[in-house]
Amino acid sequence: FAKGSDYLLASCSESEIRVWPTDPNILAEQICPKLKRNMTRDEWKKYVGNTEEIDYESSCQNLPISER
């Protein structure tokens, strides 16, 4: 990590370097075009947190919300 950086870089096996965005907006720009829908409330609860503590929200504004 570097102060002010929007990415996490890691050196992996066999000289491989991996790069992950740490800025949510950059991450959304990369992931949302690959998705077909937003998370369901059950997925939100499983991967993000309890909806009583972290309100459910649409992660990708242009995608539908599915309850399945």
PDB file of N, CA and C in Angstrom:
ATOM      1  N   PHE A   1       0.839  -1.184   0.000  1.00  0.00           N
ATOM      2  CA  PHE A   1       0.000   0.000   0.000  1.00  0.00           C
ATOM      3  C   PHE A   1       0.880   1.241   0.000  1.00  0.00           C
ATOM      4  N   ALA A   2       0.442   2.247  -0.693  1.00  0.00           N
ATOM      5  CA  ALA A   2       1.130   3.534  -0.653  1.00  0.00           C
ATOM      6  C   ALA A   2       0.072   4.603  -0.395  1.00  0.00           C
ATOM      7  N   LYS A   3       0.396   5.583   0.428  1.00  0.00           N
ATOM      8  CA  LYS A   3      -0.548   6.642   0.746  1.00  0.00           C
ATOM      9  C   LYS A   3      -1.050   7.300  -0.538  1.00  0.00           C
ATOM     10  N   GLY A   4      -2.351   7.393  -0.664  1.00  0.00           N
ATOM     11  CA  GLY A   4      -2.940   8.016  -1.838  1.00  0.00           C
ATOM     12  C   GLY A   4      -3.071   7.098  -3.040  1.00  0.00           C
ATOM     13  N   SER A   5      -2.635   5.852  -2.925  1.00  0.00           N
ATOM     14  CA  SER A   5      -2.717   4.922  -4.050  1.00  0.00           C
ATOM     15  C   SER A   5      -4.123   4.324  -4.142  1.00  0.00           C
ATOM     16  N   ASP A   6      -4.552   4.054  -5.351  1.00  0.00           N
ATOM     17  CA  ASP A   6      -5.859   3.445  -5.581  1.00  0.00           C
ATOM     18  C   ASP A   6      -5.754   1.952  -5.854  1.00  0.00           C
ATOM     19  N   TYR A   7      -4.562   1.380  -5.661  1.00  0.00           N
ATOM     20  CA  TYR A   7      -4.350  -0.029  -5.993  1.00  0.00           C
ATOM     21  C   TYR A   7      -3.514  -0.738  -4.938  1.00  0.00           C
ATOM     22  N   LEU A   8      -3.735  -2.028  -4.830  1.00  0.00           N
ATOM     23  CA  LEU A   8      -2.902  -2.913  -4.028  1.00  0.00           C
ATOM     24  C   LEU A   8      -2.132  -3.776  -5.009  1.00  0.00           C
ATOM     25  N   LEU A   9      -0.817  -3.802  -4.889  1.00  0.00           N
ATOM     26  CA  LEU A   9       0.029  -4.621  -5.752  1.00  0.00           C
ATOM     27  C   LEU A   9       0.659  -5.710  -4.905  1.00  0.00           C
ATOM     28  N   ALA A  10       0.729  -6.917  -5.443  1.00  0.00           N
ATOM     29  CA  ALA A  10       1.321  -8.030  -4.714  1.00  0.00           C
ATOM     30  C   ALA A  10       2.193  -8.847  -5.642  1.00  0.00           C
ATOM     31  N   SER A  11       3.320  -9.260  -5.119  1.00  0.00           N
ATOM     32  CA  SER A  11       4.212 -10.158  -5.838  1.00  0.00           C
ATOM     33  C   SER A  11       3.806 -11.584  -5.479  1.00  0.00           C
ATOM     34  N   CYS A  12       3.556 -12.383  -6.483  1.00  0.00           N
ATOM     35  CA  CYS A  12       3.093 -13.747  -6.258  1.00  0.00           C
ATOM     36  C   CYS A  12       4.142 -14.741  -6.765  1.00  0.00           C
ATOM     37  N   SER A  13       3.757 -15.993  -6.796  1.00  0.00           N
ATOM     38  CA  SER A  13       4.692 -17.027  -7.239  1.00  0.00           C
ATOM     39  C   SER A  13       5.086 -16.844  -8.701  1.00  0.00           C
ATOM     40  N   GLU A  14       6.231 -17.372  -9.047  1.00  0.00           N
ATOM     41  CA  GLU A  14       6.739 -17.355 -10.416  1.00  0.00           C
ATOM     42  C   GLU A  14       6.794 -15.946 -11.011  1.00  0.00           C
ATOM     43  N   SER A  15       7.187 -14.969 -10.195  1.00  0.00           N
ATOM     44  CA  SER A  15       7.375 -13.577 -10.630  1.00  0.00           C
ATOM     45  C   SER A  15       6.091 -12.907 -11.125  1.00  0.00           C
ATOM     46  N   GLU A  16       4.962 -13.458 -10.772  1.00  0.00           N
ATOM     47  CA  GLU A  16       3.685 -12.856 -11.171  1.00  0.00           C
ATOM     48  C   GLU A  16       3.378 -11.669 -10.255  1.00  0.00           C
ATOM     49  N   ILE A  17       2.866 -10.594 -10.835  1.00  0.00           N
ATOM     50  CA  ILE A  17       2.448  -9.422 -10.068  1.00  0.00           C
ATOM     51  C   ILE A  17       0.950  -9.261 -10.264  1.00  0.00           C
ATOM     52  N   ARG A  18       0.231  -9.138  -9.157  1.00  0.00           N
ATOM     53  CA  ARG A  18      -1.217  -8.950  -9.213  1.00  0.00           C
ATOM     54  C   ARG A  18      -1.557  -7.544  -8.751  1.00  0.00           C
ATOM     55  N   VAL A  19      -2.594  -6.978  -9.371  1.00  0.00           N
ATOM     56  CA  VAL A  19      -3.010  -5.619  -9.057  1.00  0.00           C
ATOM     57  C   VAL A  19      -4.514  -5.624  -8.777  1.00  0.00           C
ATOM     58  N   TRP A  20      -4.890  -5.071  -7.622  1.00  0.00           N
ATOM     59  CA  TRP A  20      -6.305  -4.977  -7.254  1.00  0.00           C
ATOM     60  C   TRP A  20      -6.626  -3.521  -6.934  1.00  0.00           C
ATOM     61  N   PRO A  21      -7.742  -3.008  -7.465  1.00  0.00           N
ATOM     62  CA  PRO A  21      -8.134  -1.648  -7.108  1.00  0.00           C
ATOM     63  C   PRO A  21      -8.652  -1.612  -5.665  1.00  0.00           C
ATOM     64  N   THR A  22      -8.322  -0.556  -4.934  1.00  0.00           N
ATOM     65  CA  THR A  22      -8.837  -0.376  -3.580  1.00  0.00           C
ATOM     66  C   THR A  22      -9.893   0.728  -3.541  1.00  0.00           C
ATOM     67  N   ASP A  23     -10.018   1.469  -4.617  1.00  0.00           N
ATOM     68  CA  ASP A  23     -11.027   2.514  -4.722  1.00  0.00           C
ATOM     69  C   ASP A  23     -12.323   1.870  -5.233  1.00  0.00           C
ATOM     70  N   PRO A  24     -13.438   1.978  -4.491  1.00  0.00           N
ATOM     71  CA  PRO A  24     -14.689   1.340  -4.907  1.00  0.00           C
ATOM     72  C   PRO A  24     -15.183   1.774  -6.282  1.00  0.00           C
ATOM     73  N   ASN A  25     -14.951   3.019  -6.661  1.00  0.00           N
ATOM     74  CA  ASN A  25     -15.401   3.499  -7.970  1.00  0.00           C
ATOM     75  C   ASN A  25     -14.623   2.841  -9.102  1.00  0.00           C
ATOM     76  N   ILE A  26     -13.326   2.689  -8.921  1.00  0.00           N
ATOM     77  CA  ILE A  26     -12.507   2.014  -9.938  1.00  0.00           C
ATOM     78  C   ILE A  26     -12.921   0.551 -10.046  1.00  0.00           C
ATOM     79  N   LEU A  27     -13.135  -0.086  -8.908  1.00  0.00           N
ATOM     80  CA  LEU A  27     -13.566  -1.483  -8.892  1.00  0.00           C
ATOM     81  C   LEU A  27     -14.907  -1.638  -9.607  1.00  0.00           C
ATOM     82  N   ALA A  28     -15.851  -0.754  -9.332  1.00  0.00           N
ATOM     83  CA  ALA A  28     -17.170  -0.813  -9.976  1.00  0.00           C
ATOM     84  C   ALA A  28     -17.061  -0.627 -11.486  1.00  0.00           C
ATOM     85  N   GLU A  29     -16.188   0.276 -11.931  1.00  0.00           N
ATOM     86  CA  GLU A  29     -15.988   0.491 -13.371  1.00  0.00           C
ATOM     87  C   GLU A  29     -15.493  -0.774 -14.063  1.00  0.00           C
ATOM     88  N   GLN A  30     -14.721  -1.589 -13.351  1.00  0.00           N
ATOM     89  CA  GLN A  30     -14.180  -2.817 -13.931  1.00  0.00           C
ATOM     90  C   GLN A  30     -15.176  -3.975 -13.841  1.00  0.00           C
ATOM     91  N   ILE A  31     -15.918  -4.048 -12.758  1.00  0.00           N
ATOM     92  CA  ILE A  31     -16.784  -5.209 -12.521  1.00  0.00           C
ATOM     93  C   ILE A  31     -18.186  -5.062 -13.100  1.00  0.00           C
ATOM     94  N   CYS A  32     -18.804  -3.907 -12.954  1.00  0.00           N
ATOM     95  CA  CYS A  32     -20.207  -3.741 -13.370  1.00  0.00           C
ATOM     96  C   CYS A  32     -20.481  -4.110 -14.829  1.00  0.00           C
ATOM     97  N   PRO A  33     -19.613  -3.785 -15.779  1.00  0.00           N
ATOM     98  CA  PRO A  33     -19.889  -4.179 -17.166  1.00  0.00           C
ATOM     99  C   PRO A  33     -19.913  -5.700 -17.372  1.00  0.00           C
ATOM    100  N   LYS A  34     -19.342  -6.451 -16.443  1.00  0.00           N
ATOM    101  CA  LYS A  34     -19.293  -7.908 -16.579  1.00  0.00           C
ATOM    102  C   LYS A  34     -20.477  -8.596 -15.900  1.00  0.00           C
ATOM    103  N   LEU A  35     -21.291  -7.844 -15.166  1.00  0.00           N
ATOM    104  CA  LEU A  35     -22.411  -8.422 -14.423  1.00  0.00           C
ATOM    105  C   LEU A  35     -23.721  -8.261 -15.165  1.00  0.00           C
ATOM    106  N   LYS A  36     -24.693  -9.101 -14.802  1.00  0.00           N
ATOM    107  CA  LYS A  36     -26.021  -9.029 -15.407  1.00  0.00           C
ATOM    108  C   LYS A  36     -27.065  -8.497 -14.436  1.00  0.00           C
ATOM    109  N   ARG A  37     -26.720  -8.471 -13.131  1.00  0.00           N
ATOM    110  CA  ARG A  37     -27.666  -7.992 -12.123  1.00  0.00           C
ATOM    111  C   ARG A  37     -26.906  -7.594 -10.870  1.00  0.00           C
ATOM    112  N   ASN A  38     -27.601  -6.907  -9.975  1.00  0.00           N
ATOM    113  CA  ASN A  38     -27.051  -6.564  -8.673  1.00  0.00           C
ATOM    114  C   ASN A  38     -27.211  -7.744  -7.722  1.00  0.00           C
ATOM    115  N   MET A  39     -26.589  -7.642  -6.566  1.00  0.00           N
ATOM    116  CA  MET A  39     -26.733  -8.690  -5.554  1.00  0.00           C
ATOM    117  C   MET A  39     -28.155  -8.723  -5.014  1.00  0.00           C
ATOM    118  N   THR A  40     -28.599  -9.907  -4.652  1.00  0.00           N
ATOM    119  CA  THR A  40     -29.873 -10.027  -3.950  1.00  0.00           C
ATOM    120  C   THR A  40     -29.637  -9.621  -2.499  1.00  0.00           C
ATOM    121  N   ARG A  41     -30.710  -9.449  -1.740  1.00  0.00           N
ATOM    122  CA  ARG A  41     -30.558  -9.115  -0.320  1.00  0.00           C
ATOM    123  C   ARG A  41     -29.863 -10.241   0.440  1.00  0.00           C
ATOM    124  N   ASP A  42     -30.130 -11.495   0.067  1.00  0.00           N
ATOM    125  CA  ASP A  42     -29.459 -12.626   0.718  1.00  0.00           C
ATOM    126  C   ASP A  42     -27.961 -12.614   0.420  1.00  0.00           C
ATOM    127  N   GLU A  43     -27.583 -12.330  -0.833  1.00  0.00           N
ATOM    128  CA  GLU A  43     -26.164 -12.238  -1.189  1.00  0.00           C
ATOM    129  C   GLU A  43     -25.500 -11.080  -0.446  1.00  0.00           C
ATOM    130  N   TRP A  44     -26.217  -9.965  -0.341  1.00  0.00           N
ATOM    131  CA  TRP A  44     -25.692  -8.812   0.384  1.00  0.00           C
ATOM    132  C   TRP A  44     -25.389  -9.200   1.833  1.00  0.00           C
ATOM    133  N   LYS A  45     -26.363  -9.881   2.458  1.00  0.00           N
ATOM    134  CA  LYS A  45     -26.199 -10.294   3.851  1.00  0.00           C
ATOM    135  C   LYS A  45     -25.007 -11.234   4.007  1.00  0.00           C
ATOM    136  N   LYS A  46     -24.817 -12.132   3.029  1.00  0.00           N
ATOM    137  CA  LYS A  46     -23.735 -13.111   3.094  1.00  0.00           C
ATOM    138  C   LYS A  46     -22.358 -12.487   2.848  1.00  0.00           C
ATOM    139  N   TYR A  47     -22.249 -11.607   1.863  1.00  0.00           N
ATOM    140  CA  TYR A  47     -20.939 -11.096   1.439  1.00  0.00           C
ATOM    141  C   TYR A  47     -20.584  -9.698   1.960  1.00  0.00           C
ATOM    142  N   VAL A  48     -21.587  -8.897   2.314  1.00  0.00           N
ATOM    143  CA  VAL A  48     -21.325  -7.528   2.751  1.00  0.00           C
ATOM    144  C   VAL A  48     -21.573  -7.368   4.249  1.00  0.00           C
ATOM    145  N   GLY A  49     -22.753  -7.754   4.688  1.00  0.00           N
ATOM    146  CA  GLY A  49     -23.058  -7.643   6.110  1.00  0.00           C
ATOM    147  C   GLY A  49     -24.545  -7.601   6.356  1.00  0.00           C
ATOM    148  N   ASN A  50     -24.890  -7.690   7.609  1.00  0.00           N
ATOM    149  CA  ASN A  50     -26.282  -7.656   8.037  1.00  0.00           C
ATOM    150  C   ASN A  50     -26.915  -6.330   7.624  1.00  0.00           C
ATOM    151  N   THR A  51     -28.091  -6.386   7.035  1.00  0.00           N
ATOM    152  CA  THR A  51     -28.746  -5.171   6.543  1.00  0.00           C
ATOM    153  C   THR A  51     -29.182  -4.244   7.668  1.00  0.00           C
ATOM    154  N   GLU A  52     -29.193  -4.736   8.908  1.00  0.00           N
ATOM    155  CA  GLU A  52     -29.489  -3.852  10.042  1.00  0.00           C
ATOM    156  C   GLU A  52     -28.272  -2.978  10.366  1.00  0.00           C
ATOM    157  N   GLU A  53     -27.073  -3.420   9.959  1.00  0.00           N
ATOM    158  CA  GLU A  53     -25.851  -2.670  10.222  1.00  0.00           C
ATOM    159  C   GLU A  53     -25.367  -1.902   8.980  1.00  0.00           C
ATOM    160  N   ILE A  54     -25.496  -2.527   7.808  1.00  0.00           N
ATOM    161  CA  ILE A  54     -25.064  -1.911   6.549  1.00  0.00           C
ATOM    162  C   ILE A  54     -26.245  -1.973   5.586  1.00  0.00           C
ATOM    163  N   ASP A  55     -26.836  -0.833   5.290  1.00  0.00           N
ATOM    164  CA  ASP A  55     -28.022  -0.797   4.428  1.00  0.00           C
ATOM    165  C   ASP A  55     -27.744  -1.400   3.060  1.00  0.00           C
ATOM    166  N   TYR A  56     -28.716  -2.191   2.566  1.00  0.00           N
ATOM    167  CA  TYR A  56     -28.630  -2.757   1.223  1.00  0.00           C
ATOM    168  C   TYR A  56     -28.685  -1.629   0.210  1.00  0.00           C
ATOM    169  N   GLU A  57     -27.861  -1.721  -0.811  1.00  0.00           N
ATOM    170  CA  GLU A  57     -27.905  -0.735  -1.889  1.00  0.00           C
ATOM    171  C   GLU A  57     -27.520  -1.382  -3.206  1.00  0.00           C
ATOM    172  N   SER A  58     -27.937  -0.768  -4.272  1.00  0.00           N
ATOM    173  CA  SER A  58     -27.585  -1.210  -5.612  1.00  0.00           C
ATOM    174  C   SER A  58     -26.116  -0.870  -5.848  1.00  0.00           C
ATOM    175  N   SER A  59     -25.314  -1.870  -6.149  1.00  0.00           N
ATOM    176  CA  SER A  59     -23.883  -1.651  -6.363  1.00  0.00           C
ATOM    177  C   SER A  59     -23.589  -1.121  -7.757  1.00  0.00           C
ATOM    178  N   CYS A  60     -24.347  -1.573  -8.727  1.00  0.00           N
ATOM    179  CA  CYS A  60     -24.198  -1.136 -10.111  1.00  0.00           C
ATOM    180  C   CYS A  60     -25.513  -0.485 -10.533  1.00  0.00           C
ATOM    181  N   GLN A  61     -25.505   0.821 -10.634  1.00  0.00           N
ATOM    182  CA  GLN A  61     -26.727   1.600 -10.827  1.00  0.00           C
ATOM    183  C   GLN A  61     -27.555   1.209 -12.049  1.00  0.00           C
ATOM    184  N   ASN A  62     -26.927   0.747 -13.115  1.00  0.00           N
ATOM    185  CA  ASN A  62     -27.653   0.454 -14.361  1.00  0.00           C
ATOM    186  C   ASN A  62     -28.139  -0.977 -14.454  1.00  0.00           C
ATOM    187  N   LEU A  63     -27.949  -1.770 -13.411  1.00  0.00           N
ATOM    188  CA  LEU A  63     -28.339  -3.175 -13.445  1.00  0.00           C
ATOM    189  C   LEU A  63     -29.573  -3.422 -12.594  1.00  0.00           C
ATOM    190  N   PRO A  64     -30.399  -4.408 -13.005  1.00  0.00           N
ATOM    191  CA  PRO A  64     -31.607  -4.707 -12.223  1.00  0.00           C
ATOM    192  C   PRO A  64     -31.254  -5.375 -10.888  1.00  0.00           C
ATOM    193  N   ILE A  65     -32.194  -5.265  -9.955  1.00  0.00           N
ATOM    194  CA  ILE A  65     -32.068  -5.939  -8.664  1.00  0.00           C
ATOM    195  C   ILE A  65     -32.926  -7.179  -8.729  1.00  0.00           C
ATOM    196  N   SER A  66     -32.340  -8.320  -8.429  1.00  0.00           N
ATOM    197  CA  SER A  66     -33.050  -9.599  -8.467  1.00  0.00           C
ATOM    198  C   SER A  66     -33.251 -10.075  -7.044  1.00  0.00           C
ATOM    199  N   GLU A  67     -34.419 -10.610  -6.745  1.00  0.00           N
ATOM    200  CA  GLU A  67     -34.682 -11.155  -5.418  1.00  0.00           C
ATOM    201  C   GLU A  67     -34.432 -12.642  -5.335  1.00  0.00           C
ATOM    202  N   ARG A  68     -33.968 -13.265  -6.413  1.00  0.00           N
ATOM    203  CA  ARG A  68     -33.656 -14.706  -6.378  1.00  0.00           C
ATOM    204  C   ARG A  68     -32.272 -14.937  -5.888  1.00  0.00           C
TER     205      ARG A  68
END
